Amino acid sequence: MPRMSAVVKERAGPGVRLIERDIPSAGPGEVIIRVRAAAICGTDVHIYEWNSWAQNAGIKLPIILGHECAGDVVEVGRGVDNLVVGDRVAVDTHIPCGTCRLCHTGRQHICQNLELFGVHTEGCFAQYARVPAACAWPLPQEVTYEVGALFEPLGTAFRGAQVLEPAGKTVAVFGCGPIGLFALASLRALGAARTIAIDVSPTRLELAAKLEADHLINPAGNDLAAVLIALTDGYGVDAFIEASGNTTALSQAFQALMKGGRAAIIGLPEKNLELDVGSDIVFKEATIFGIHGRLMFATWETMQNMVVSGRLQVESVITHRLPLQDFAAGIELARSSSAGKVILLPWQKKE
Ligand SMILES: NC(=O)c1ccc[n+]([C@@H]2O[C@H](COP(=O)([O-])OP(=O)(O)OC[C@H]3O[C@@H](n4cnc5c(N)ncnc54)[C@H](O)[C@@H]3O)[C@@H](O)[C@H]2O)c1
Ligand SMILES: [Zn+2]
Ligand SMILES: [Zn+2]
C-alpha cells in the first residue's frame, strides 16, 4: 500500500503528530485529491488543543486534521459524474446529507444532518485527502492553489459581506483575524463606501491596513461605540460584521449600529451575550444574519468571479507558507494573533 505524510491527532489531550498513513482510495461518491495547499483555521487549533469544543464536537480519533484546501483530483469513485481526474478543486467543509428538507430546498450548507470535513471525516493536512464529490468545487486556471485553499473561509466572510448589501455604506468589521480580513476585502469588492477595521491586536490592524480599510481602531482604552457614532455623524454604522467571537465586541457593535442597520454575525462567542433587545434591536429595527459557512455553491461562484476579475484580492492575508513538516510552527502562528493565514504545502520539501 503506498504511503503518505499526514498530520494526525491520535488521542485525546493536546498535540498532533506527523505520521505515515496509507494513501486513501475513493469510495462511491468520493474523490481523492493530491493536496497542493492547505490553510490552518481556528478549528484546527481547537482540535490540536483538544479544548471543550473539540471534546464535544463528535470527533472520532485518530483523525487527520485540516479542512481548508485545494488540490488535484487523482481518483474518482463510483457514481461521481461531476469531476474527472486532473480537475483542480477546492473543498467546502460542509458535507450535506442530500436527503433532508434543508438539502432539498437549496440550503445544503445548513443540512439537518450536517457533517464537517476534517472534523467528522479525515481532513487535508496530508499529501492526499478523500473528499465527498458533493463538496469539491472545480477551480479555473486563474486561481492558484493557495488562493483556492482560502476559498472556504473567504466564502464565509464574503457571504457575511453580501447579506449586508454594503454598496455605498459604512461598515464596521469587529475582529481582524483571517475572517475579518477577508470580510474587509469582500466589503471593498462589493462597493462599501467606508470600512472600519477594529481589533485589539496591532499586527492584525496592520494587515487590515494592507487591505485598505478606511479606519483602523484599537478598542483598548476607547469607548468604541462612541467613537463609531462620532465617525458617522451621530447615526452609527450602516452595518457590521462580527468576526471576533468576543461578546464585548458584539454588544458594542449593536450599540454602534444605525437604526435600520444590518448585522452579520460570524464569530462564535464562548459565552452567552447580554443585549438590550429593546434599544439595540427592536427600536432600531435591526436585521440580524447568522452566517454559517457558504451557500453551496452560489457564494463560491460569485466570490470566484470577483477573485478572477481582480476585484477581490486576498493574497496579502497569507503571511506564512510552510512545508507540512512544520505544521507545529504553523499551529503556533495561528494561535498567536500575530499571523494572518498560514498555508501548509504538503509537497514542499523542508529546506
Ligand atoms: N460562522 C462560521 O461559519 C465561522 C467560520 C469560521 C470562523 N468562525 C468564527 O469567526 C471568528 C473569527 O475567526 P478567525 O479565524 O478570524 O479568528 P481569530 O481568532 O484569528 O480572530 C479574531 C480576532 O478578533 C480579535 N479580537 C478579540 N477580542 C476583540 C475585541 N474585543 N474587539 C475587537 N477585536 C477583538 C482578536 O485580536 C483576533 O485578531 C471566530 O470566532 C471563529 O470561531 C465562524
Ligand atoms: Zn476553517
Ligand atoms: Zn441534508
mmCIF file of C-alpha atoms and ligand atoms in Angstrom:
data_model
loop_
_atom_site.group_PDB
_atom_site.id
_atom_site.type_symbol
_atom_site.label_atom_id
_atom_site.label_comp_id
_atom_site.label_asym_id
_atom_site.label_seq_id
_atom_site.Cartn_x
_atom_site.Cartn_y
_atom_site.Cartn_z
ATOM 1 C CA MET A 1 0.000 0.000 0.000
ATOM 2 C CA PRO A 2 1.526 3.387 -0.953
ATOM 3 C CA ARG A 3 2.049 5.734 1.969
ATOM 4 C CA MET A 4 1.807 9.484 2.615
ATOM 5 C CA SER A 5 2.614 12.023 5.333
ATOM 6 C CA ALA A 6 -0.313 13.278 7.405
ATOM 7 C CA VAL A 7 -0.857 15.454 10.483
ATOM 8 C CA VAL A 8 -2.859 13.215 12.803
ATOM 9 C CA LYS A 9 -4.468 13.637 16.186
ATOM 10 C CA GLU A 10 -4.179 10.173 17.642
ATOM 11 C CA ARG A 11 -5.595 10.519 21.141
ATOM 12 C CA ALA A 12 -7.433 12.900 23.491
ATOM 13 C CA GLY A 13 -5.330 15.715 25.018
ATOM 14 C CA PRO A 14 -3.219 18.426 23.402
ATOM 15 C CA GLY A 15 -0.966 17.836 20.406
ATOM 16 C CA VAL A 16 -0.829 16.173 16.992
ATOM 17 C CA ARG A 17 1.871 14.216 15.131
ATOM 18 C CA LEU A 18 3.165 13.957 11.594
ATOM 19 C CA ILE A 19 2.969 10.266 10.721
ATOM 20 C CA GLU A 20 2.896 7.933 7.735
ATOM 21 C CA ARG A 21 -0.531 6.755 6.629
ATOM 22 C CA ASP A 22 -1.893 4.657 3.768
ATOM 23 C CA ILE A 23 -2.989 6.799 0.826
ATOM 24 C CA PRO A 24 -6.817 6.648 0.893
ATOM 25 C CA SER A 25 -8.881 5.346 -2.001
ATOM 26 C CA ALA A 26 -12.170 6.763 -3.279
ATOM 27 C CA GLY A 27 -15.438 5.131 -2.220
ATOM 28 C CA PRO A 28 -18.731 5.716 -4.029
ATOM 29 C CA GLY A 29 -19.441 9.443 -4.415
ATOM 30 C CA GLU A 30 -15.909 10.383 -3.345
ATOM 31 C CA VAL A 31 -12.739 11.649 -4.965
ATOM 32 C CA ILE A 32 -9.117 11.582 -3.857
ATOM 33 C CA ILE A 33 -7.220 14.811 -4.202
ATOM 34 C CA ARG A 34 -3.495 15.405 -4.151
ATOM 35 C CA VAL A 35 -3.433 18.304 -1.686
ATOM 36 C CA ARG A 36 -1.400 21.187 -3.086
ATOM 37 C CA ALA A 37 -2.142 23.812 -0.418
ATOM 38 C CA ALA A 38 -3.979 23.682 2.914
ATOM 39 C CA ALA A 39 -4.725 26.548 5.289
ATOM 40 C CA ILE A 40 -4.753 26.421 9.081
ATOM 41 C CA CYS A 41 -8.003 27.542 10.722
ATOM 42 C CA GLY A 42 -9.091 28.202 14.308
ATOM 43 C CA THR A 43 -10.967 24.884 14.225
ATOM 44 C CA ASP A 44 -7.685 23.016 13.656
ATOM 45 C CA VAL A 45 -6.214 24.863 16.627
ATOM 46 C CA HIS A 46 -9.184 23.785 18.795
ATOM 47 C CA ILE A 47 -8.710 20.148 17.772
ATOM 48 C CA TYR A 48 -4.956 20.444 18.357
ATOM 49 C CA GLU A 49 -5.556 21.857 21.860
ATOM 50 C CA TRP A 50 -8.426 19.426 22.470
ATOM 51 C CA ASN A 51 -10.464 22.140 24.182
ATOM 52 C CA SER A 52 -14.037 21.654 25.372
ATOM 53 C CA TRP A 53 -15.456 22.440 21.903
ATOM 54 C CA ALA A 54 -13.256 19.749 20.341
ATOM 55 C CA GLN A 55 -14.132 17.246 23.057
ATOM 56 C CA ASN A 56 -17.841 17.727 22.323
ATOM 57 C CA ALA A 57 -17.740 18.064 18.533
ATOM 58 C CA GLY A 58 -18.307 14.370 17.778
ATOM 59 C CA ILE A 59 -14.717 13.842 16.585
ATOM 60 C CA LYS A 60 -13.618 10.213 16.269
ATOM 61 C CA LEU A 61 -9.906 9.665 16.869
ATOM 62 C CA PRO A 62 -7.479 9.142 15.247
ATOM 63 C CA ILE A 63 -8.159 11.860 12.658
ATOM 64 C CA ILE A 64 -6.183 13.759 10.026
ATOM 65 C CA LEU A 65 -6.633 17.487 10.746
ATOM 66 C CA GLY A 66 -7.417 20.229 8.239
ATOM 67 C CA HIS A 67 -10.372 21.277 6.085
ATOM 68 C CA GLU A 68 -9.329 24.320 4.023
ATOM 69 C CA CYS A 69 -7.536 23.111 0.904
ATOM 70 C CA ALA A 70 -7.091 22.927 -2.835
ATOM 71 C CA GLY A 71 -5.516 20.230 -4.984
ATOM 72 C CA ASP A 72 -5.796 17.947 -7.998
ATOM 73 C CA VAL A 73 -8.295 15.122 -8.407
ATOM 74 C CA VAL A 74 -6.269 11.907 -8.801
ATOM 75 C CA GLU A 75 -9.003 9.271 -8.369
ATOM 76 C CA VAL A 76 -12.753 9.326 -8.905
ATOM 77 C CA GLY A 77 -15.105 6.947 -7.085
ATOM 78 C CA ARG A 78 -18.163 5.161 -8.441
ATOM 79 C CA GLY A 79 -21.144 7.391 -9.235
ATOM 80 C CA VAL A 80 -19.135 10.624 -9.460
ATOM 81 C CA ASP A 81 -20.105 12.368 -12.670
ATOM 82 C CA ASN A 82 -19.203 15.993 -11.908
ATOM 83 C CA LEU A 83 -15.410 15.558 -11.728
ATOM 84 C CA VAL A 84 -12.625 13.860 -13.652
ATOM 85 C CA VAL A 85 -9.005 13.018 -12.860
ATOM 86 C CA GLY A 86 -6.887 16.120 -13.368
ATOM 87 C CA ASP A 87 -9.513 18.627 -12.216
ATOM 88 C CA ARG A 88 -8.156 21.284 -9.881
ATOM 89 C CA VAL A 89 -10.552 21.703 -6.952
ATOM 90 C CA ALA A 90 -11.119 23.463 -3.647
ATOM 91 C CA VAL A 91 -13.270 21.912 -0.931
ATOM 92 C CA ASP A 92 -16.323 23.066 1.006
ATOM 93 C CA THR A 93 -16.185 21.841 4.598
ATOM 94 C CA HIS A 94 -19.931 21.347 4.910
ATOM 95 C CA ILE A 95 -20.887 17.794 3.998
ATOM 96 C CA PRO A 96 -24.622 17.690 3.247
ATOM 97 C CA CYS A 97 -26.724 14.507 3.562
ATOM 98 C CA GLY A 98 -28.515 15.293 0.310
ATOM 99 C CA THR A 99 -31.876 13.993 1.522
ATOM 100 C CA CYS A 100 -33.195 16.259 4.320
ATOM 101 C CA ARG A 101 -35.627 19.159 3.851
ATOM 102 C CA LEU A 102 -32.818 21.712 4.008
ATOM 103 C CA CYS A 103 -30.793 19.897 1.344
ATOM 104 C CA HIS A 104 -33.893 19.643 -0.821
ATOM 105 C CA THR A 105 -34.588 23.348 -0.547
ATOM 106 C CA GLY A 106 -31.201 24.761 -1.526
ATOM 107 C CA ARG A 107 -29.770 25.041 1.970
ATOM 108 C CA GLN A 108 -27.299 22.162 1.959
ATOM 109 C CA HIS A 109 -24.780 24.281 3.893
ATOM 110 C CA ILE A 110 -27.033 24.053 6.969
ATOM 111 C CA CYS A 111 -28.171 20.466 6.308
ATOM 112 C CA GLN A 112 -30.090 18.946 9.211
ATOM 113 C CA ASN A 113 -27.535 16.114 9.353
ATOM 114 C CA LEU A 114 -24.517 18.305 8.618
ATOM 115 C CA GLU A 115 -21.066 16.803 8.949
ATOM 116 C CA LEU A 116 -17.801 18.680 8.607
ATOM 117 C CA PHE A 117 -14.790 17.694 6.509
ATOM 118 C CA GLY A 118 -11.714 17.462 8.753
ATOM 119 C CA VAL A 119 -13.885 17.262 11.881
ATOM 120 C CA HIS A 120 -16.191 14.292 11.276
ATOM 121 C CA THR A 121 -14.093 12.871 8.437
ATOM 122 C CA GLU A 122 -10.347 12.716 7.845
ATOM 123 C CA GLY A 123 -9.091 16.084 6.622
ATOM 124 C CA CYS A 124 -6.486 17.610 4.346
ATOM 125 C CA PHE A 125 -3.268 18.200 6.326
ATOM 126 C CA ALA A 126 -1.789 15.353 4.300
ATOM 127 C CA GLN A 127 -0.417 14.662 0.849
ATOM 128 C CA TYR A 128 -3.743 13.164 -0.256
ATOM 129 C CA ALA A 129 -7.286 13.580 1.024
ATOM 130 C CA ARG A 130 -10.570 11.765 0.498
ATOM 131 C CA VAL A 131 -13.322 14.273 -0.287
ATOM 132 C CA PRO A 132 -17.073 13.861 -0.965
ATOM 133 C CA ALA A 133 -17.571 14.826 -4.622
ATOM 134 C CA ALA A 134 -20.540 16.955 -3.496
ATOM 135 C CA CYS A 135 -18.069 19.220 -1.638
ATOM 136 C CA ALA A 136 -15.494 19.694 -4.409
ATOM 137 C CA TRP A 137 -15.560 22.935 -6.371
ATOM 138 C CA PRO A 138 -13.599 22.976 -9.665
ATOM 139 C CA LEU A 139 -11.121 25.843 -9.868
ATOM 140 C CA PRO A 140 -10.246 27.665 -13.075
ATOM 141 C CA GLN A 141 -6.565 28.026 -14.044
ATOM 142 C CA GLU A 142 -6.537 31.673 -12.921
ATOM 143 C CA VAL A 143 -6.997 30.693 -9.278
ATOM 144 C CA THR A 144 -3.827 29.459 -7.594
ATOM 145 C CA TYR A 145 -3.934 26.500 -5.202
ATOM 146 C CA GLU A 146 -3.072 28.833 -2.335
ATOM 147 C CA VAL A 147 -5.972 31.168 -3.042
ATOM 148 C CA GLY A 148 -8.195 28.135 -3.702
ATOM 149 C CA ALA A 149 -7.306 26.916 -0.203
ATOM 150 C CA LEU A 150 -8.626 30.233 1.139
ATOM 151 C CA PHE A 151 -11.979 29.947 -0.623
ATOM 152 C CA GLU A 152 -13.653 28.181 2.286
ATOM 153 C CA PRO A 153 -13.014 30.876 4.943
ATOM 154 C CA LEU A 154 -13.136 33.627 2.314
ATOM 155 C CA GLY A 155 -16.574 32.394 1.276
ATOM 156 C CA THR A 156 -17.887 32.690 4.831
ATOM 157 C CA ALA A 157 -16.657 36.272 5.089
ATOM 158 C CA PHE A 158 -17.781 37.137 1.553
ATOM 159 C CA ARG A 159 -21.283 35.922 2.312
ATOM 160 C CA GLY A 160 -21.311 37.932 5.535
ATOM 161 C CA ALA A 161 -20.481 40.986 3.446
ATOM 162 C CA GLN A 162 -23.041 40.135 0.722
ATOM 163 C CA VAL A 163 -26.045 39.895 3.057
ATOM 164 C CA LEU A 164 -25.334 43.426 4.290
ATOM 165 C CA GLU A 165 -25.791 44.848 0.771
ATOM 166 C CA PRO A 166 -22.828 47.115 1.510
ATOM 167 C CA ALA A 167 -22.596 49.223 -1.675
ATOM 168 C CA GLY A 168 -22.224 52.849 -0.662
ATOM 169 C CA LYS A 169 -22.458 52.035 3.049
ATOM 170 C CA THR A 170 -20.214 52.462 6.084
ATOM 171 C CA VAL A 171 -19.487 49.037 7.522
ATOM 172 C CA ALA A 172 -17.547 48.125 10.660
ATOM 173 C CA VAL A 173 -15.731 44.811 10.994
ATOM 174 C CA PHE A 174 -15.140 43.614 14.556
ATOM 175 C CA GLY A 175 -12.094 41.346 14.719
ATOM 176 C CA CYS A 176 -9.407 41.313 12.011
ATOM 177 C CA GLY A 177 -8.323 37.688 12.127
ATOM 178 C CA PRO A 178 -8.460 35.878 8.790
ATOM 179 C CA ILE A 179 -12.275 36.033 8.716
ATOM 180 C CA GLY A 180 -12.414 39.766 9.481
ATOM 181 C CA LEU A 181 -9.642 40.473 6.965
ATOM 182 C CA PHE A 182 -11.486 38.522 4.277
ATOM 183 C CA ALA A 183 -14.623 40.455 5.219
ATOM 184 C CA LEU A 184 -12.816 43.781 4.748
ATOM 185 C CA ALA A 185 -11.587 42.717 1.298
ATOM 186 C CA SER A 186 -15.075 41.469 0.377
ATOM 187 C CA LEU A 187 -16.786 44.673 1.522
ATOM 188 C CA ARG A 188 -14.447 46.717 -0.625
ATOM 189 C CA ALA A 189 -15.047 44.441 -3.625
ATOM 190 C CA LEU A 190 -18.803 44.762 -3.108
ATOM 191 C CA GLY A 191 -18.632 48.551 -3.133
ATOM 192 C CA ALA A 192 -18.761 49.611 0.531
ATOM 193 C CA ALA A 193 -18.119 53.344 0.777
ATOM 194 C CA ARG A 194 -16.141 53.086 4.029
ATOM 195 C CA THR A 195 -14.820 50.176 6.045
ATOM 196 C CA ILE A 196 -13.840 50.376 9.692
ATOM 197 C CA ALA A 197 -11.450 47.691 10.963
ATOM 198 C CA ILE A 198 -11.500 47.013 14.702
ATOM 199 C CA ASP A 199 -9.055 44.794 16.564
ATOM 200 C CA VAL A 200 -7.126 44.754 19.835
ATOM 201 C CA SER A 201 -4.048 43.401 18.032
ATOM 202 C CA PRO A 202 -1.801 45.995 16.325
ATOM 203 C CA THR A 203 -0.427 43.306 13.966
ATOM 204 C CA ARG A 204 -3.905 42.428 12.805
ATOM 205 C CA LEU A 205 -4.703 46.114 12.263
ATOM 206 C CA GLU A 206 -1.567 46.352 10.097
ATOM 207 C CA LEU A 207 -2.930 43.529 7.946
ATOM 208 C CA ALA A 208 -6.251 45.391 7.744
ATOM 209 C CA ALA A 209 -4.338 48.473 6.580
ATOM 210 C CA LYS A 210 -2.831 46.423 3.730
ATOM 211 C CA LEU A 211 -6.385 45.705 2.614
ATOM 212 C CA GLU A 212 -7.005 49.444 2.569
ATOM 213 C CA ALA A 213 -9.526 49.607 5.378
ATOM 214 C CA ASP A 214 -10.517 53.268 5.727
ATOM 215 C CA HIS A 215 -10.323 53.433 9.519
ATOM 216 C CA LEU A 216 -8.305 51.308 11.937
ATOM 217 C CA ILE A 217 -9.479 51.277 15.537
ATOM 218 C CA ASN A 218 -8.000 49.574 18.552
ATOM 219 C CA PRO A 219 -10.841 49.415 21.101
ATOM 220 C CA ALA A 220 -8.456 49.165 24.066
ATOM 221 C CA GLY A 221 -8.950 52.272 26.215
ATOM 222 C CA ASN A 222 -11.622 53.691 23.871
ATOM 223 C CA ASP A 223 -15.377 53.986 24.251
ATOM 224 C CA LEU A 224 -15.725 52.165 20.970
ATOM 225 C CA ALA A 225 -19.442 52.716 20.418
ATOM 226 C CA ALA A 226 -18.960 56.460 20.993
ATOM 227 C CA VAL A 227 -16.014 56.546 18.559
ATOM 228 C CA LEU A 228 -18.055 54.801 15.852
ATOM 229 C CA ILE A 229 -21.063 57.040 16.410
ATOM 230 C CA ALA A 230 -18.828 60.123 16.190
ATOM 231 C CA LEU A 231 -17.337 58.812 12.918
ATOM 232 C CA THR A 232 -20.816 58.571 11.415
ATOM 233 C CA ASP A 233 -22.277 61.987 12.260
ATOM 234 C CA GLY A 234 -24.069 60.639 15.289
ATOM 235 C CA TYR A 235 -26.026 57.930 13.434
ATOM 236 C CA GLY A 236 -23.910 54.816 13.877
ATOM 237 C CA VAL A 237 -22.633 52.436 11.198
ATOM 238 C CA ASP A 238 -24.969 51.226 8.452
ATOM 239 C CA ALA A 239 -23.903 47.648 9.099
ATOM 240 C CA PHE A 240 -21.365 45.498 10.882
ATOM 241 C CA ILE A 241 -19.729 42.111 10.616
ATOM 242 C CA GLU A 242 -18.834 40.437 13.901
ATOM 243 C CA ALA A 243 -15.718 38.296 13.402
ATOM 244 C CA SER A 244 -14.051 38.440 16.819
ATOM 245 C CA GLY A 245 -16.139 35.935 18.758
ATOM 246 C CA ASN A 246 -15.924 38.371 21.672
ATOM 247 C CA THR A 247 -19.174 39.246 23.461
ATOM 248 C CA THR A 248 -17.941 42.713 24.489
ATOM 249 C CA ALA A 249 -17.250 43.468 20.837
ATOM 250 C CA LEU A 250 -20.677 42.170 19.843
ATOM 251 C CA SER A 251 -22.552 44.312 22.346
ATOM 252 C CA GLN A 252 -20.505 47.366 21.300
ATOM 253 C CA ALA A 253 -21.355 46.556 17.703
ATOM 254 C CA PHE A 254 -25.088 46.613 18.426
ATOM 255 C CA GLN A 255 -24.757 49.893 20.321
ATOM 256 C CA ALA A 256 -22.943 51.443 17.361
ATOM 257 C CA LEU A 257 -25.436 50.187 14.756
ATOM 258 C CA MET A 258 -27.553 52.793 12.994
ATOM 259 C CA LYS A 259 -31.344 52.498 13.067
ATOM 260 C CA GLY A 260 -32.475 50.224 10.261
ATOM 261 C CA GLY A 261 -28.974 48.716 10.137
ATOM 262 C CA ARG A 262 -27.834 45.205 9.307
ATOM 263 C CA ALA A 263 -25.661 42.841 11.310
ATOM 264 C CA ALA A 264 -23.834 39.739 10.071
ATOM 265 C CA ILE A 265 -22.617 37.546 12.910
ATOM 266 C CA ILE A 266 -19.855 35.069 12.058
ATOM 267 C CA GLY A 267 -17.814 34.925 15.303
ATOM 268 C CA LEU A 268 -18.634 32.159 17.762
ATOM 269 C CA PRO A 269 -18.597 33.500 21.335
ATOM 270 C CA GLU A 270 -17.770 31.108 24.149
ATOM 271 C CA LYS A 271 -20.375 32.638 26.426
ATOM 272 C CA ASN A 272 -23.913 33.954 26.102
ATOM 273 C CA LEU A 273 -24.465 37.553 25.135
ATOM 274 C CA GLU A 274 -26.399 40.164 27.102
ATOM 275 C CA LEU A 275 -28.179 42.650 24.868
ATOM 276 C CA ASP A 276 -30.686 45.428 25.395
ATOM 277 C CA VAL A 277 -33.127 43.865 22.934
ATOM 278 C CA GLY A 278 -35.449 46.891 23.049
ATOM 279 C CA SER A 279 -32.989 49.617 22.185
ATOM 280 C CA ASP A 280 -30.359 47.557 20.305
ATOM 281 C CA ILE A 281 -32.676 45.514 18.080
ATOM 282 C CA VAL A 282 -36.407 46.318 18.258
ATOM 283 C CA PHE A 283 -36.439 50.120 18.198
ATOM 284 C CA LYS A 284 -33.508 50.078 15.793
ATOM 285 C CA GLU A 285 -35.320 47.647 13.505
ATOM 286 C CA ALA A 286 -32.004 45.867 13.149
ATOM 287 C CA THR A 287 -31.775 42.951 10.704
ATOM 288 C CA ILE A 288 -29.523 40.202 12.012
ATOM 289 C CA PHE A 289 -27.963 37.471 9.875
ATOM 290 C CA GLY A 290 -26.260 34.421 11.360
ATOM 291 C CA ILE A 291 -23.680 33.160 8.891
ATOM 292 C CA HIS A 292 -22.608 29.525 8.938
ATOM 293 C CA GLY A 293 -20.247 28.994 6.035
ATOM 294 C CA ARG A 294 -21.103 29.496 2.389
ATOM 295 C CA LEU A 295 -24.053 28.755 0.109
ATOM 296 C CA MET A 296 -23.207 25.646 -1.925
ATOM 297 C CA PHE A 297 -22.323 26.881 -4.386
ATOM 298 C CA ALA A 298 -23.881 30.257 -5.109
ATOM 299 C CA THR A 299 -21.403 32.043 -2.813
ATOM 300 C CA TRP A 300 -18.478 30.211 -4.421
ATOM 301 C CA GLU A 301 -19.451 31.258 -7.914
ATOM 302 C CA THR A 302 -19.820 34.963 -7.136
ATOM 303 C CA MET A 303 -16.711 35.078 -4.957
ATOM 304 C CA GLN A 304 -14.647 33.286 -7.588
ATOM 305 C CA ASN A 305 -15.814 35.669 -10.306
ATOM 306 C CA MET A 306 -14.677 38.554 -8.116
ATOM 307 C CA VAL A 307 -11.287 36.901 -7.473
ATOM 308 C CA VAL A 308 -10.724 36.119 -11.153
ATOM 309 C CA SER A 309 -11.665 39.676 -12.160
ATOM 310 C CA GLY A 310 -9.094 41.020 -9.698
ATOM 311 C CA ARG A 311 -11.711 42.954 -7.727
ATOM 312 C CA LEU A 312 -11.334 40.698 -4.705
ATOM 313 C CA GLN A 313 -7.693 40.375 -3.674
ATOM 314 C CA VAL A 314 -6.736 38.378 -0.617
ATOM 315 C CA GLU A 315 -3.125 37.224 -1.133
ATOM 316 C CA SER A 316 -1.893 39.734 1.451
ATOM 317 C CA VAL A 317 -3.787 37.828 4.146
ATOM 318 C CA ILE A 318 -1.341 34.922 3.668
ATOM 319 C CA THR A 319 1.587 35.724 5.955
ATOM 320 C CA HIS A 320 3.282 32.316 6.169
ATOM 321 C CA ARG A 321 3.881 29.339 3.865
ATOM 322 C CA LEU A 322 5.340 26.222 5.468
ATOM 323 C CA PRO A 323 6.078 22.644 4.431
ATOM 324 C CA LEU A 324 3.760 20.091 6.096
ATOM 325 C CA GLN A 325 6.584 19.012 8.430
ATOM 326 C CA ASP A 326 6.447 22.449 10.044
ATOM 327 C CA PHE A 327 2.761 22.089 10.988
ATOM 328 C CA ALA A 328 3.564 22.619 14.696
ATOM 329 C CA ALA A 329 5.141 26.020 13.992
ATOM 330 C CA GLY A 330 2.156 26.785 11.771
ATOM 331 C CA ILE A 331 -0.317 25.975 14.525
ATOM 332 C CA GLU A 332 1.635 28.146 16.978
ATOM 333 C CA LEU A 333 1.496 31.021 14.472
ATOM 334 C CA ALA A 334 -2.244 30.527 14.006
ATOM 335 C CA ARG A 335 -2.715 30.522 17.810
ATOM 336 C CA SER A 336 -0.907 33.809 18.217
ATOM 337 C CA SER A 337 -2.649 36.938 16.963
ATOM 338 C CA SER A 338 0.486 37.817 15.008
ATOM 339 C CA ALA A 339 -0.152 35.921 11.779
ATOM 340 C CA GLY A 340 -2.685 36.254 9.017
ATOM 341 C CA LYS A 341 -3.397 32.996 7.226
ATOM 342 C CA VAL A 342 -0.826 30.191 7.467
ATOM 343 C CA ILE A 343 -0.580 27.871 4.448
ATOM 344 C CA LEU A 344 0.815 24.332 4.631
ATOM 345 C CA LEU A 345 2.386 22.897 1.466
ATOM 346 C CA PRO A 346 2.290 19.079 1.653
ATOM 347 C CA TRP A 347 4.598 18.579 -1.332
ATOM 348 C CA GLN A 348 7.236 21.144 -0.429
ATOM 349 C CA LYS A 349 10.399 19.639 0.984
ATOM 350 C CA LYS A 350 11.796 21.148 4.171
ATOM 351 C CA GLU A 351 14.977 23.132 3.410
HETATM 352 N N1 LIG B 1 -19.698 31.112 11.320
HETATM 353 C C1 LIG B 1 -18.783 30.453 10.638
HETATM 354 O O1 LIG B 1 -19.088 29.733 9.664
HETATM 355 C C2 LIG B 1 -17.352 30.589 11.041
HETATM 356 C C3 LIG B 1 -16.329 30.151 10.189
HETATM 357 C C4 LIG B 1 -15.008 30.391 10.586
HETATM 358 C C5 LIG B 1 -14.742 31.033 11.781
HETATM 359 N N2 LIG B 1 -15.780 31.409 12.595
HETATM 360 C C6 LIG B 1 -15.548 32.172 13.833
HETATM 361 O O2 LIG B 1 -15.264 33.511 13.430
HETATM 362 C C7 LIG B 1 -14.398 34.135 14.372
HETATM 363 C C8 LIG B 1 -13.188 34.711 13.649
HETATM 364 O O3 LIG B 1 -12.401 33.674 13.071
HETATM 365 P P1 LIG B 1 -10.847 33.933 12.834
HETATM 366 O O4 LIG B 1 -10.292 32.676 12.284
HETATM 367 O O5 LIG B 1 -10.641 35.198 12.097
HETATM 368 O O6 LIG B 1 -10.394 34.085 14.371
HETATM 369 P P2 LIG B 1 -9.137 34.812 15.071
HETATM 370 O O7 LIG B 1 -9.150 34.349 16.471
HETATM 371 O O8 LIG B 1 -7.916 34.604 14.242
HETATM 372 O O9 LIG B 1 -9.511 36.360 15.007
HETATM 373 C C9 LIG B 1 -10.284 37.009 15.955
HETATM 374 C C10 LIG B 1 -9.748 38.424 16.090
HETATM 375 O O10 LIG B 1 -10.606 39.139 16.980
HETATM 376 C C11 LIG B 1 -9.783 39.996 17.752
HETATM 377 N N3 LIG B 1 -10.494 40.406 18.962
HETATM 378 C C12 LIG B 1 -10.604 39.750 20.140
HETATM 379 N N4 LIG B 1 -11.310 40.478 21.024
HETATM 380 C C13 LIG B 1 -11.687 41.620 20.384
HETATM 381 C C14 LIG B 1 -12.449 42.757 20.747
HETATM 382 N N5 LIG B 1 -12.972 42.885 21.967
HETATM 383 N N6 LIG B 1 -12.639 43.722 19.820
HETATM 384 C C15 LIG B 1 -12.112 43.605 18.584
HETATM 385 N N7 LIG B 1 -11.377 42.556 18.186
HETATM 386 C C16 LIG B 1 -11.165 41.566 19.066
HETATM 387 C C17 LIG B 1 -8.521 39.188 18.003
HETATM 388 O O11 LIG B 1 -7.419 40.023 18.348
HETATM 389 C C18 LIG B 1 -8.338 38.490 16.658
HETATM 390 O O12 LIG B 1 -7.485 39.220 15.800
HETATM 391 C C19 LIG B 1 -14.082 33.072 15.410
HETATM 392 O O13 LIG B 1 -14.978 33.234 16.492
HETATM 393 C C20 LIG B 1 -14.384 31.779 14.677
HETATM 394 O O14 LIG B 1 -14.731 30.734 15.563
HETATM 395 C C21 LIG B 1 -17.065 31.202 12.239
HETATM 396 ZN ZN ZN B 2 -11.971 26.800 8.651
HETATM 397 ZN ZN ZN B 3 -29.302 17.347 4.493
#
